mmCIF file of C-alpha atoms and ligand atoms in Angstrom:
data_model
loop_
_atom_site.group_PDB
_atom_site.id
_atom_site.type_symbol
_atom_site.label_atom_id
_atom_site.label_comp_id
_atom_site.label_asym_id
_atom_site.label_seq_id
_atom_site.Cartn_x
_atom_site.Cartn_y
_atom_site.Cartn_z
ATOM 1 C CA MET A 7 105.605 95.794 156.651
ATOM 2 C CA LYS A 8 105.322 95.787 160.287
ATOM 3 C CA SER A 9 102.924 98.330 162.020
ATOM 4 C CA ILE A 10 102.900 102.169 163.493
ATOM 5 C CA GLN A 11 102.408 102.666 167.094
ATOM 6 C CA ALA A 12 101.267 106.202 167.683
ATOM 7 C CA ALA A 13 99.828 107.403 170.672
ATOM 8 C CA THR A 14 96.911 105.659 172.098
ATOM 9 C CA TYR A 15 96.330 103.470 168.690
ATOM 10 C CA LEU A 16 98.505 101.198 165.755
ATOM 11 C CA VAL A 17 98.923 101.774 162.544
ATOM 12 C CA HIS A 18 98.562 97.820 160.272
ATOM 13 C CA PHE A 19 99.187 97.431 157.216
ATOM 14 C CA GLN A 20 97.967 95.052 154.078
ATOM 15 C CA GLU A 21 96.641 91.037 155.380
ATOM 16 C CA ILE A 22 97.856 92.103 159.249
ATOM 17 C CA ALA A 23 94.955 94.315 159.948
ATOM 18 C CA TYR A 24 91.929 93.051 158.389
ATOM 19 C CA GLN A 25 93.581 90.419 161.552
ATOM 20 C CA LYS A 26 93.834 92.575 164.176
ATOM 21 C CA LEU A 27 90.891 94.226 162.925
ATOM 22 C CA ASN A 28 89.034 90.835 163.777
ATOM 23 C CA ASP A 29 90.524 90.624 167.302
ATOM 24 C CA LEU A 30 89.674 94.384 168.299
ATOM 25 C CA ILE A 31 85.733 93.489 167.880
ATOM 26 C CA ARG A 32 86.250 89.963 169.016
ATOM 27 C CA LYS A 33 87.752 91.560 172.102
ATOM 28 C CA GLU A 34 85.554 94.641 172.833
ATOM 29 C CA ALA A 35 82.593 92.346 171.984
ATOM 30 C CA TYR A 36 81.020 95.736 169.350
ATOM 31 C CA SER A 37 77.090 95.500 169.703
ATOM 32 C CA THR A 38 76.721 96.616 166.252
ATOM 33 C CA ILE A 39 78.785 97.333 163.507
ATOM 34 C CA PHE A 40 78.747 100.760 161.322
ATOM 35 C CA ILE A 41 80.643 101.109 158.402
ATOM 36 C CA LEU A 42 80.375 104.765 156.117
ATOM 37 C CA VAL A 43 80.945 105.202 153.212
ATOM 38 C CA ASP A 44 79.705 107.140 150.154
ATOM 39 C CA GLU A 45 78.321 105.860 146.888
ATOM 40 C CA ASN A 46 81.664 105.489 145.196
ATOM 41 C CA THR A 47 83.505 103.591 148.057
ATOM 42 C CA PHE A 48 80.558 101.737 148.943
ATOM 43 C CA THR A 49 80.547 99.741 145.462
ATOM 44 C CA HIS A 50 84.333 99.712 144.907
ATOM 45 C CA CYS A 51 86.086 99.455 148.317
ATOM 46 C CA TYR A 52 82.990 97.559 150.903
ATOM 47 C CA PRO A 53 83.447 94.729 148.056
ATOM 48 C CA LYS A 54 86.523 94.738 148.509
ATOM 49 C CA PHE A 55 86.529 94.979 152.001
ATOM 50 C CA ILE A 56 83.139 93.622 153.635
ATOM 51 C CA PRO A 57 85.068 89.632 152.805
ATOM 52 C CA ASN A 58 87.321 90.452 155.493
ATOM 53 C CA LEU A 59 85.220 91.149 158.085
ATOM 54 C CA ASN A 60 84.791 88.070 159.950
ATOM 55 C CA THR A 61 81.671 88.921 162.557
ATOM 56 C CA ASP A 62 78.326 88.027 163.718
ATOM 57 C CA ARG A 63 77.786 90.651 165.612
ATOM 58 C CA ASN A 64 75.042 93.388 163.373
ATOM 59 C CA ILE A 65 76.468 95.055 160.979
ATOM 60 C CA GLU A 66 74.747 98.374 159.106
ATOM 61 C CA VAL A 67 76.066 100.417 156.173
ATOM 62 C CA ILE A 68 75.491 104.371 156.208
ATOM 63 C CA GLU A 69 76.355 106.054 153.128
ATOM 64 C CA ILE A 70 76.905 109.780 152.420
ATOM 65 C CA GLU A 71 77.543 111.839 149.544
ATOM 66 C CA SER A 72 80.604 111.810 148.300
ATOM 67 C CA GLY A 73 83.062 115.140 147.939
ATOM 68 C CA GLU A 74 84.408 118.242 150.237
ATOM 69 C CA ILE A 75 80.984 119.920 149.744
ATOM 70 C CA ASN A 76 79.049 117.786 151.907
ATOM 71 C CA LYS A 77 81.948 117.889 154.769
ATOM 72 C CA ASN A 78 79.366 119.508 157.088
ATOM 73 C CA ILE A 79 77.684 119.140 159.895
ATOM 74 C CA GLU A 80 73.939 118.371 158.098
ATOM 75 C CA THR A 81 75.775 115.191 157.339
ATOM 76 C CA CYS A 82 77.047 114.746 160.423
ATOM 77 C CA VAL A 83 73.083 114.869 161.348
ATOM 78 C CA GLY A 84 72.255 112.395 158.588
ATOM 79 C CA VAL A 85 74.261 110.022 160.475
ATOM 80 C CA TRP A 86 73.629 110.772 164.372
ATOM 81 C CA ASN A 87 70.174 109.732 163.232
ATOM 82 C CA ALA A 88 71.113 107.160 161.209
ATOM 83 C CA ILE A 89 72.645 105.540 164.065
ATOM 84 C CA THR A 90 70.241 106.366 165.990
ATOM 85 C CA GLU A 91 67.421 104.765 164.122
ATOM 86 C CA LEU A 92 70.041 102.221 163.704
ATOM 87 C CA GLY A 93 69.910 100.654 167.494
ATOM 88 C CA GLY A 94 73.454 102.266 167.764
ATOM 89 C CA ASP A 95 75.146 102.395 171.459
ATOM 90 C CA ARG A 96 77.905 103.543 173.249
ATOM 91 C CA LYS A 97 78.997 99.838 172.572
ATOM 92 C CA SER A 98 78.627 100.383 168.732
ATOM 93 C CA LEU A 99 81.826 100.480 165.971
ATOM 94 C CA LEU A 100 82.204 103.278 163.630
ATOM 95 C CA ILE A 101 84.421 102.051 160.538
ATOM 96 C CA THR A 102 85.035 104.843 158.259
ATOM 97 C CA LEU A 103 85.576 103.559 154.663
ATOM 98 C CA GLY A 104 86.430 106.069 152.984
ATOM 99 C CA GLY A 105 88.854 109.067 151.856
ATOM 100 C CA GLY A 106 89.892 111.984 153.977
ATOM 101 C CA VAL A 107 86.192 113.944 153.745
ATOM 102 C CA ILE A 108 84.427 110.012 154.745
ATOM 103 C CA THR A 109 87.385 109.828 158.192
ATOM 104 C CA ASP A 110 87.347 113.369 159.106
ATOM 105 C CA LEU A 111 83.361 113.283 159.436
ATOM 106 C CA GLY A 112 82.900 109.984 160.572
ATOM 107 C CA GLY A 113 85.785 110.375 163.936
ATOM 108 C CA PHE A 114 83.820 113.495 163.943
ATOM 109 C CA VAL A 115 80.124 112.033 164.049
ATOM 110 C CA ALA A 116 81.920 108.784 166.501
ATOM 111 C CA SER A 117 83.431 111.136 168.972
ATOM 112 C CA THR A 118 80.958 112.412 169.858
ATOM 113 C CA PHE A 119 77.897 110.400 169.805
ATOM 114 C CA LYS A 120 76.246 109.427 173.005
ATOM 115 C CA ARG A 121 79.481 111.545 174.376
ATOM 116 C CA GLY A 122 81.791 108.994 171.620
ATOM 117 C CA ILE A 123 81.903 105.766 170.052
ATOM 118 C CA ASP A 124 85.146 103.670 168.970
ATOM 119 C CA PHE A 125 86.113 104.480 165.558
ATOM 120 C CA VAL A 126 88.047 102.649 162.864
ATOM 121 C CA ASN A 127 89.824 104.461 159.526
ATOM 122 C CA ILE A 128 90.414 102.633 157.187
ATOM 123 C CA PRO A 129 91.655 105.095 153.934
ATOM 124 C CA THR A 130 90.767 104.263 150.742
ATOM 125 C CA THR A 131 92.395 107.432 148.978
ATOM 126 C CA LEU A 132 96.502 108.017 149.027
ATOM 127 C CA LEU A 133 95.564 111.492 150.846
ATOM 128 C CA SER A 134 93.765 109.642 153.494
ATOM 129 C CA MET A 135 96.400 107.149 154.015
ATOM 130 C CA VAL A 136 99.518 109.619 154.586
ATOM 131 C CA ASP A 137 97.531 112.328 156.247
ATOM 132 C CA ALA A 138 93.594 112.523 156.823
ATOM 133 C CA ALA A 139 93.409 109.320 158.671
ATOM 134 C CA VAL A 140 96.137 109.817 161.184
ATOM 135 C CA GLY A 141 96.570 112.134 163.851
ATOM 136 C CA GLY A 142 93.973 112.142 165.476
ATOM 137 C CA LYS A 143 91.774 115.345 163.792
ATOM 138 C CA THR A 144 88.600 115.200 163.412
ATOM 139 C CA GLY A 145 85.989 117.635 161.762
ATOM 140 C CA VAL A 146 83.717 119.010 159.070
ATOM 141 C CA ASP A 147 83.932 122.729 157.031
ATOM 142 C CA LEU A 148 82.062 125.545 158.675
ATOM 143 C CA GLY A 149 80.454 126.932 155.123
ATOM 144 C CA VAL A 150 83.230 126.768 152.931
ATOM 145 C CA LEU A 151 85.629 127.148 155.115
ATOM 146 C CA LYS A 152 87.808 124.131 156.305
ATOM 147 C CA ASN A 153 88.100 122.687 159.383
ATOM 148 C CA GLN A 154 86.531 125.258 161.817
ATOM 149 C CA ILE A 155 84.939 122.123 163.296
ATOM 150 C CA GLY A 156 86.158 119.941 164.587
ATOM 151 C CA LEU A 157 88.440 118.150 167.943
ATOM 152 C CA PHE A 158 90.999 115.871 169.052
ATOM 153 C CA SER A 159 89.981 111.613 169.290
ATOM 154 C CA ASN A 160 91.657 109.171 168.443
ATOM 155 C CA PRO A 161 90.928 106.172 166.755
ATOM 156 C CA GLU A 162 91.689 102.670 167.707
ATOM 157 C CA MET A 163 92.682 101.083 164.661
ATOM 158 C CA VAL A 164 93.734 101.870 161.721
ATOM 159 C CA LEU A 165 94.330 100.016 157.930
ATOM 160 C CA ILE A 166 96.169 100.474 155.035
ATOM 161 C CA ASP A 167 95.596 98.480 152.273
ATOM 162 C CA THR A 168 97.037 100.037 149.526
ATOM 163 C CA ALA A 169 94.349 97.854 147.163
ATOM 164 C CA TYR A 170 91.670 100.273 147.647
ATOM 165 C CA LEU A 171 93.578 102.611 145.809
ATOM 166 C CA THR A 172 93.171 100.374 142.208
ATOM 167 C CA THR A 173 89.020 102.466 142.903
ATOM 168 C CA VAL A 174 90.855 105.662 142.564
ATOM 169 C CA THR A 175 91.678 108.198 139.729
ATOM 170 C CA ASP A 176 94.676 109.180 138.766
ATOM 171 C CA ARG A 177 93.974 112.795 139.950
ATOM 172 C CA GLU A 178 93.220 111.506 143.386
ATOM 173 C CA MET A 179 95.937 110.109 143.273
ATOM 174 C CA LYS A 180 98.275 113.196 142.385
ATOM 175 C CA SER A 181 96.317 114.698 144.992
ATOM 176 C CA GLY A 182 98.031 112.821 147.980
ATOM 177 C CA MET A 183 100.897 112.787 146.423
ATOM 178 C CA ALA A 184 101.177 116.999 147.269
ATOM 179 C CA GLU A 185 101.171 115.875 151.459
ATOM 180 C CA ILE A 186 103.990 113.047 150.472
ATOM 181 C CA ILE A 187 105.214 116.466 148.646
ATOM 182 C CA LYS A 188 104.820 118.266 152.221
ATOM 183 C CA TYR A 189 106.917 115.909 153.867
ATOM 184 C CA GLY A 190 109.976 115.687 151.723
ATOM 185 C CA LEU A 191 110.458 119.412 151.772
ATOM 186 C CA THR A 192 110.332 119.804 156.133
ATOM 187 C CA TYR A 193 111.081 116.485 156.382
ATOM 188 C CA ASP A 194 112.543 114.351 154.843
ATOM 189 C CA LEU A 195 114.226 115.633 151.205
ATOM 190 C CA ARG A 196 114.658 111.554 149.813
ATOM 191 C CA LEU A 197 110.755 111.772 149.336
ATOM 192 C CA PHE A 198 110.831 115.450 147.625
ATOM 193 C CA ASN A 199 113.553 113.626 145.400
ATOM 194 C CA HIS A 200 111.913 110.650 144.734
ATOM 195 C CA ILE A 201 108.210 112.090 143.260
ATOM 196 C CA LYS A 202 110.623 114.512 140.977
ATOM 197 C CA GLN A 203 112.805 112.037 139.787
ATOM 198 C CA HIS A 204 109.792 109.419 139.121
ATOM 199 C CA LYS A 205 112.362 107.446 140.485
ATOM 200 C CA GLY A 206 110.653 103.575 140.515
ATOM 201 C CA LEU A 207 107.776 105.541 142.965
ATOM 202 C CA ASN A 208 107.350 102.043 145.542
ATOM 203 C CA VAL A 209 103.787 103.348 146.633
ATOM 204 C CA SER A 210 103.461 101.048 149.763
ATOM 205 C CA ASP A 211 107.083 102.960 150.665
ATOM 206 C CA LEU A 212 106.250 106.540 150.295
ATOM 207 C CA ILE A 213 102.841 106.418 151.897
ATOM 208 C CA PHE A 214 104.431 103.969 155.240
ATOM 209 C CA ARG A 215 107.718 106.747 155.881
ATOM 210 C CA SER A 216 104.771 109.748 155.647
ATOM 211 C CA ILE A 217 102.990 108.221 157.902
ATOM 212 C CA GLU A 218 106.035 107.747 159.763
ATOM 213 C CA ILE A 219 107.122 111.075 159.791
ATOM 214 C CA LYS A 220 103.372 112.112 160.497
ATOM 215 C CA ASN A 221 103.327 110.029 163.207
ATOM 216 C CA GLU A 222 106.426 111.428 164.743
ATOM 217 C CA ILE A 223 105.186 114.844 165.090
ATOM 218 C CA VAL A 224 101.814 114.589 165.963
ATOM 219 C CA LEU A 225 103.473 112.526 169.159
ATOM 220 C CA LYS A 226 105.573 115.240 170.028
ATOM 221 C CA ASP A 227 103.181 117.370 169.656
ATOM 222 C CA PRO A 228 99.166 115.547 168.874
ATOM 223 C CA THR A 229 97.297 119.411 170.346
ATOM 224 C CA GLU A 230 99.477 121.511 167.539
ATOM 225 C CA LYS A 231 100.789 123.928 170.158
ATOM 226 C CA ASN A 232 103.825 124.068 168.525
ATOM 227 C CA LEU A 233 105.930 121.892 166.156
ATOM 228 C CA ARG A 234 102.552 120.412 164.387
ATOM 229 C CA LYS A 235 101.967 123.447 162.937
ATOM 230 C CA VAL A 236 104.785 121.879 160.373
ATOM 231 C CA LEU A 237 101.947 119.657 158.571
ATOM 232 C CA ASN A 238 100.187 122.700 157.587
ATOM 233 C CA PHE A 239 103.245 123.954 155.132
ATOM 234 C CA GLY A 240 101.324 125.444 152.304
ATOM 235 C CA HIS A 241 98.660 125.035 153.563
ATOM 236 C CA THR A 242 97.708 128.334 154.844
ATOM 237 C CA ILE A 243 97.427 130.182 150.915
ATOM 238 C CA GLY A 244 96.067 126.314 149.558
ATOM 239 C CA HIS A 245 92.957 125.953 152.344
ATOM 240 C CA ALA A 246 91.915 129.552 151.101
ATOM 241 C CA ILE A 247 92.597 128.401 147.173
ATOM 242 C CA GLU A 248 90.671 125.320 147.943
ATOM 243 C CA SER A 249 87.551 127.536 149.787
ATOM 244 C CA PHE A 250 87.592 130.468 147.193
ATOM 245 C CA TYR A 251 87.347 127.780 144.805
ATOM 246 C CA LEU A 252 85.001 125.723 146.549
ATOM 247 C CA GLU A 253 82.837 128.524 146.590
ATOM 248 C CA SER A 254 82.822 129.743 143.820
ATOM 249 C CA VAL A 255 79.776 128.194 141.398
ATOM 250 C CA ASP A 256 81.134 128.938 138.263
ATOM 251 C CA LYS A 257 84.491 127.801 138.709
ATOM 252 C CA GLU A 258 86.187 124.234 138.732
ATOM 253 C CA ASN A 259 87.067 122.364 142.296
ATOM 254 C CA PHE A 260 90.744 121.949 143.106
ATOM 255 C CA THR A 261 90.970 118.502 144.709
ATOM 256 C CA HIS A 262 93.251 119.315 147.887
ATOM 257 C CA GLY A 263 96.181 118.257 146.706
ATOM 258 C CA GLU A 264 96.014 120.286 143.786
ATOM 259 C CA ALA A 265 95.661 123.336 145.887
ATOM 260 C CA ILE A 266 98.263 123.134 149.115
ATOM 261 C CA ALA A 267 100.617 121.991 145.747
ATOM 262 C CA ILE A 268 100.088 125.887 144.974
ATOM 263 C CA GLY A 269 100.222 126.737 148.266
ATOM 264 C CA MET A 270 103.797 125.757 148.350
ATOM 265 C CA VAL A 271 104.985 127.245 145.387
ATOM 266 C CA CYS A 272 104.060 130.613 146.829
ATOM 267 C CA GLU A 273 105.035 129.522 150.393
ATOM 268 C CA SER A 274 108.650 129.204 149.146
ATOM 269 C CA TYR A 275 108.527 132.169 147.219
ATOM 270 C CA ILE A 276 107.308 134.206 150.363
ATOM 271 C CA SER A 277 110.117 131.684 152.326
ATOM 272 C CA SER A 278 112.593 133.493 150.046
ATOM 273 C CA ILE A 279 112.461 136.004 150.483
ATOM 274 C CA GLN A 280 111.691 136.270 153.930
ATOM 275 C CA LEU A 281 113.873 133.230 155.519
ATOM 276 C CA GLY A 282 116.570 133.525 152.391
ATOM 277 C CA PHE A 283 115.552 130.345 151.081
ATOM 278 C CA SER A 284 116.764 129.694 147.643
ATOM 279 C CA SER A 285 115.409 130.645 144.984
ATOM 280 C CA GLN A 286 117.042 127.983 142.780
ATOM 281 C CA GLN A 287 115.695 125.038 144.789
ATOM 282 C CA VAL A 288 112.068 126.897 145.051
ATOM 283 C CA SER A 289 112.161 127.489 140.986
ATOM 284 C CA GLU A 290 113.421 123.332 141.514
ATOM 285 C CA ILE A 291 109.804 122.618 144.025
ATOM 286 C CA LYS A 292 107.426 124.920 141.392
ATOM 287 C CA GLU A 293 109.445 123.135 137.866
ATOM 288 C CA THR A 294 108.274 120.121 140.347
ATOM 289 C CA VAL A 295 104.283 121.484 141.306
ATOM 290 C CA LEU A 296 104.045 122.545 137.444
ATOM 291 C CA ALA A 297 104.741 118.645 135.924
ATOM 292 C CA ILE A 298 102.587 116.884 138.316
ATOM 293 C CA TYR A 299 99.827 119.460 138.156
ATOM 294 C CA GLY A 300 99.418 121.896 135.774
ATOM 295 C CA LYS A 301 99.477 125.177 134.823
ATOM 296 C CA THR A 302 96.599 127.057 136.115
ATOM 297 C CA THR A 303 96.249 130.860 136.444
ATOM 298 C CA LEU A 304 94.810 132.508 140.045
ATOM 299 C CA LEU A 305 93.043 135.230 138.475
ATOM 300 C CA LYS A 306 94.502 138.850 139.925
ATOM 301 C CA GLU A 307 90.372 140.065 140.378
ATOM 302 C CA ASP A 308 90.201 136.813 142.918
ATOM 303 C CA TYR A 309 93.328 137.568 145.059
ATOM 304 C CA THR A 310 91.300 140.168 147.513
ATOM 305 C CA SER A 311 88.889 136.917 147.958
ATOM 306 C CA ILE A 312 91.686 134.755 148.248
ATOM 307 C CA ILE A 313 93.399 136.995 151.078
ATOM 308 C CA ASP A 314 90.357 137.384 152.852
ATOM 309 C CA LEU A 315 89.616 133.918 152.944
ATOM 310 C CA LEU A 316 93.740 133.493 154.649
ATOM 311 C CA LYS A 317 92.498 135.320 157.170
ATOM 312 C CA HIS A 318 89.994 133.216 158.671
ATOM 313 C CA ASP A 319 92.859 129.945 158.883
ATOM 314 C CA LYS A 320 92.960 128.272 162.032
ATOM 315 C CA LYS A 321 96.806 129.035 163.001
ATOM 316 C CA ASN A 322 95.977 132.242 162.823
ATOM 317 C CA GLU A 323 96.141 134.468 166.773
ATOM 318 C CA ASN A 324 95.798 137.253 167.083
ATOM 319 C CA GLY A 325 94.045 138.495 163.949
ATOM 320 C CA GLN A 326 97.418 137.591 163.142
ATOM 321 C CA VAL A 327 97.927 134.886 160.094
ATOM 322 C CA ASN A 328 100.506 132.684 160.782
ATOM 323 C CA PHE A 329 102.815 130.710 158.183
ATOM 324 C CA VAL A 330 104.682 127.771 158.047
ATOM 325 C CA LEU A 331 107.926 128.515 156.064
ATOM 326 C CA ILE A 332 111.690 126.812 155.583
ATOM 327 C CA LYS A 333 114.861 128.124 155.904
ATOM 328 C CA ASP A 334 116.022 125.251 153.900
ATOM 329 C CA PHE A 335 114.595 121.927 152.979
ATOM 330 C CA GLU A 336 113.845 120.515 156.756
ATOM 331 C CA LYS A 337 114.597 122.992 158.228
ATOM 332 C CA HIS A 338 110.425 125.210 159.539
ATOM 333 C CA GLN A 339 109.998 128.482 160.667
ATOM 334 C CA LEU A 340 106.969 128.129 162.364
ATOM 335 C CA ASP A 341 104.831 130.979 163.489
ATOM 336 C CA CYS A 342 105.967 133.631 160.441
ATOM 337 C CA LYS A 343 104.509 136.963 159.476
ATOM 338 C CA VAL A 344 104.178 137.218 156.418
ATOM 339 C CA SER A 345 102.938 141.042 154.607
ATOM 340 C CA GLU A 346 100.238 141.490 152.199
ATOM 341 C CA GLU A 347 101.706 142.966 149.876
ATOM 342 C CA LEU A 348 104.464 139.117 149.510
ATOM 343 C CA ILE A 349 101.047 137.081 149.876
ATOM 344 C CA VAL A 350 100.417 139.392 146.799
ATOM 345 C CA GLU A 351 104.410 138.639 145.228
ATOM 346 C CA SER A 352 103.834 135.423 145.754
ATOM 347 C CA LEU A 353 100.828 134.953 143.927
ATOM 348 C CA ASN A 354 102.188 136.254 140.642
ATOM 349 C CA PHE A 355 105.132 134.352 140.970
ATOM 350 C CA TYR A 356 102.927 131.340 140.563
ATOM 351 C CA ASN A 357 101.336 133.159 138.018
ATOM 352 C CA SER A 358 104.822 134.002 136.063
HETATM 353 N N1 LIG F 18 96.420 117.245 157.883
HETATM 354 C C1 LIG F 18 97.637 118.359 158.958
HETATM 355 C C2 LIG F 18 97.347 117.656 160.753
HETATM 356 O O1 LIG F 18 97.012 116.604 160.284
HETATM 357 O O2 LIG F 18 97.574 118.231 161.608
#
């Protein structure tokens, strides 16, 4: 599989990617190589990764606790301290080996340690392969507010090895699938159709095409002034739902993908009312989402809290909630203002 040229780095696939990583380490003569993992990736991915690393450099493993709940500044302080205590300097390299929490947080830690050290992303979940690890977004949550703190900063390279996907649960695979559905609805309908029809899914091809799409968008608008906002389709309501369940200790959390999938159903519904997107296609999207993720009921008594969280969305400007909507498959419209009534109606539509 050929490599994909991103802004300042390459996304490499499978075996060749390890060669490229070893070449990079040799060329840059890093002082120490830090590998950021969580307890799951340390157990299941690190043993697959380490035999591929061919270097005489000092290697140090830093482990953080898994889960979105730990994607915060306190965890960063722990990692900055660990790097410092282990003798990290400006010629250190940080390799992130994990899902979206590890790649987002690790990229942020690296980009801010001593004003920035190099980092390499090795995503191990479908979600991080098709989204988080590519595009230069790094950061952490502030309380339950997702990705409130962070910066755009590019890795030296991204290494995609689908062998890591054997280590993740079916639920995590479905979480990543939501981002692929998003690329399908907004950019390349073939991806949505593949998932909808369960057509001999070739995961490697879906990943490659998803990264190609994301990269094409990010190259045109790296800092989300315009076009990149399309990647937030389903995320305005989805993030609010995800945050709401994160802060509700008595309720089971949604994965990112599960929340985004509900968000896409709601935002497709809003698109139909506001932009004339076909209601038959909305039903198709809803059926596909329900078939993959099952049905959850959003309680009416929770709507106000969910809508309050929408008001913190990063895409908002001048106190207005900004949505990405679709006029048709593959045809988006940015910066759409949506009334609170219509948001409620869309949640009711999901529930119906
Ligand atoms: N996850 C959306 C983006 O990278 O812009």
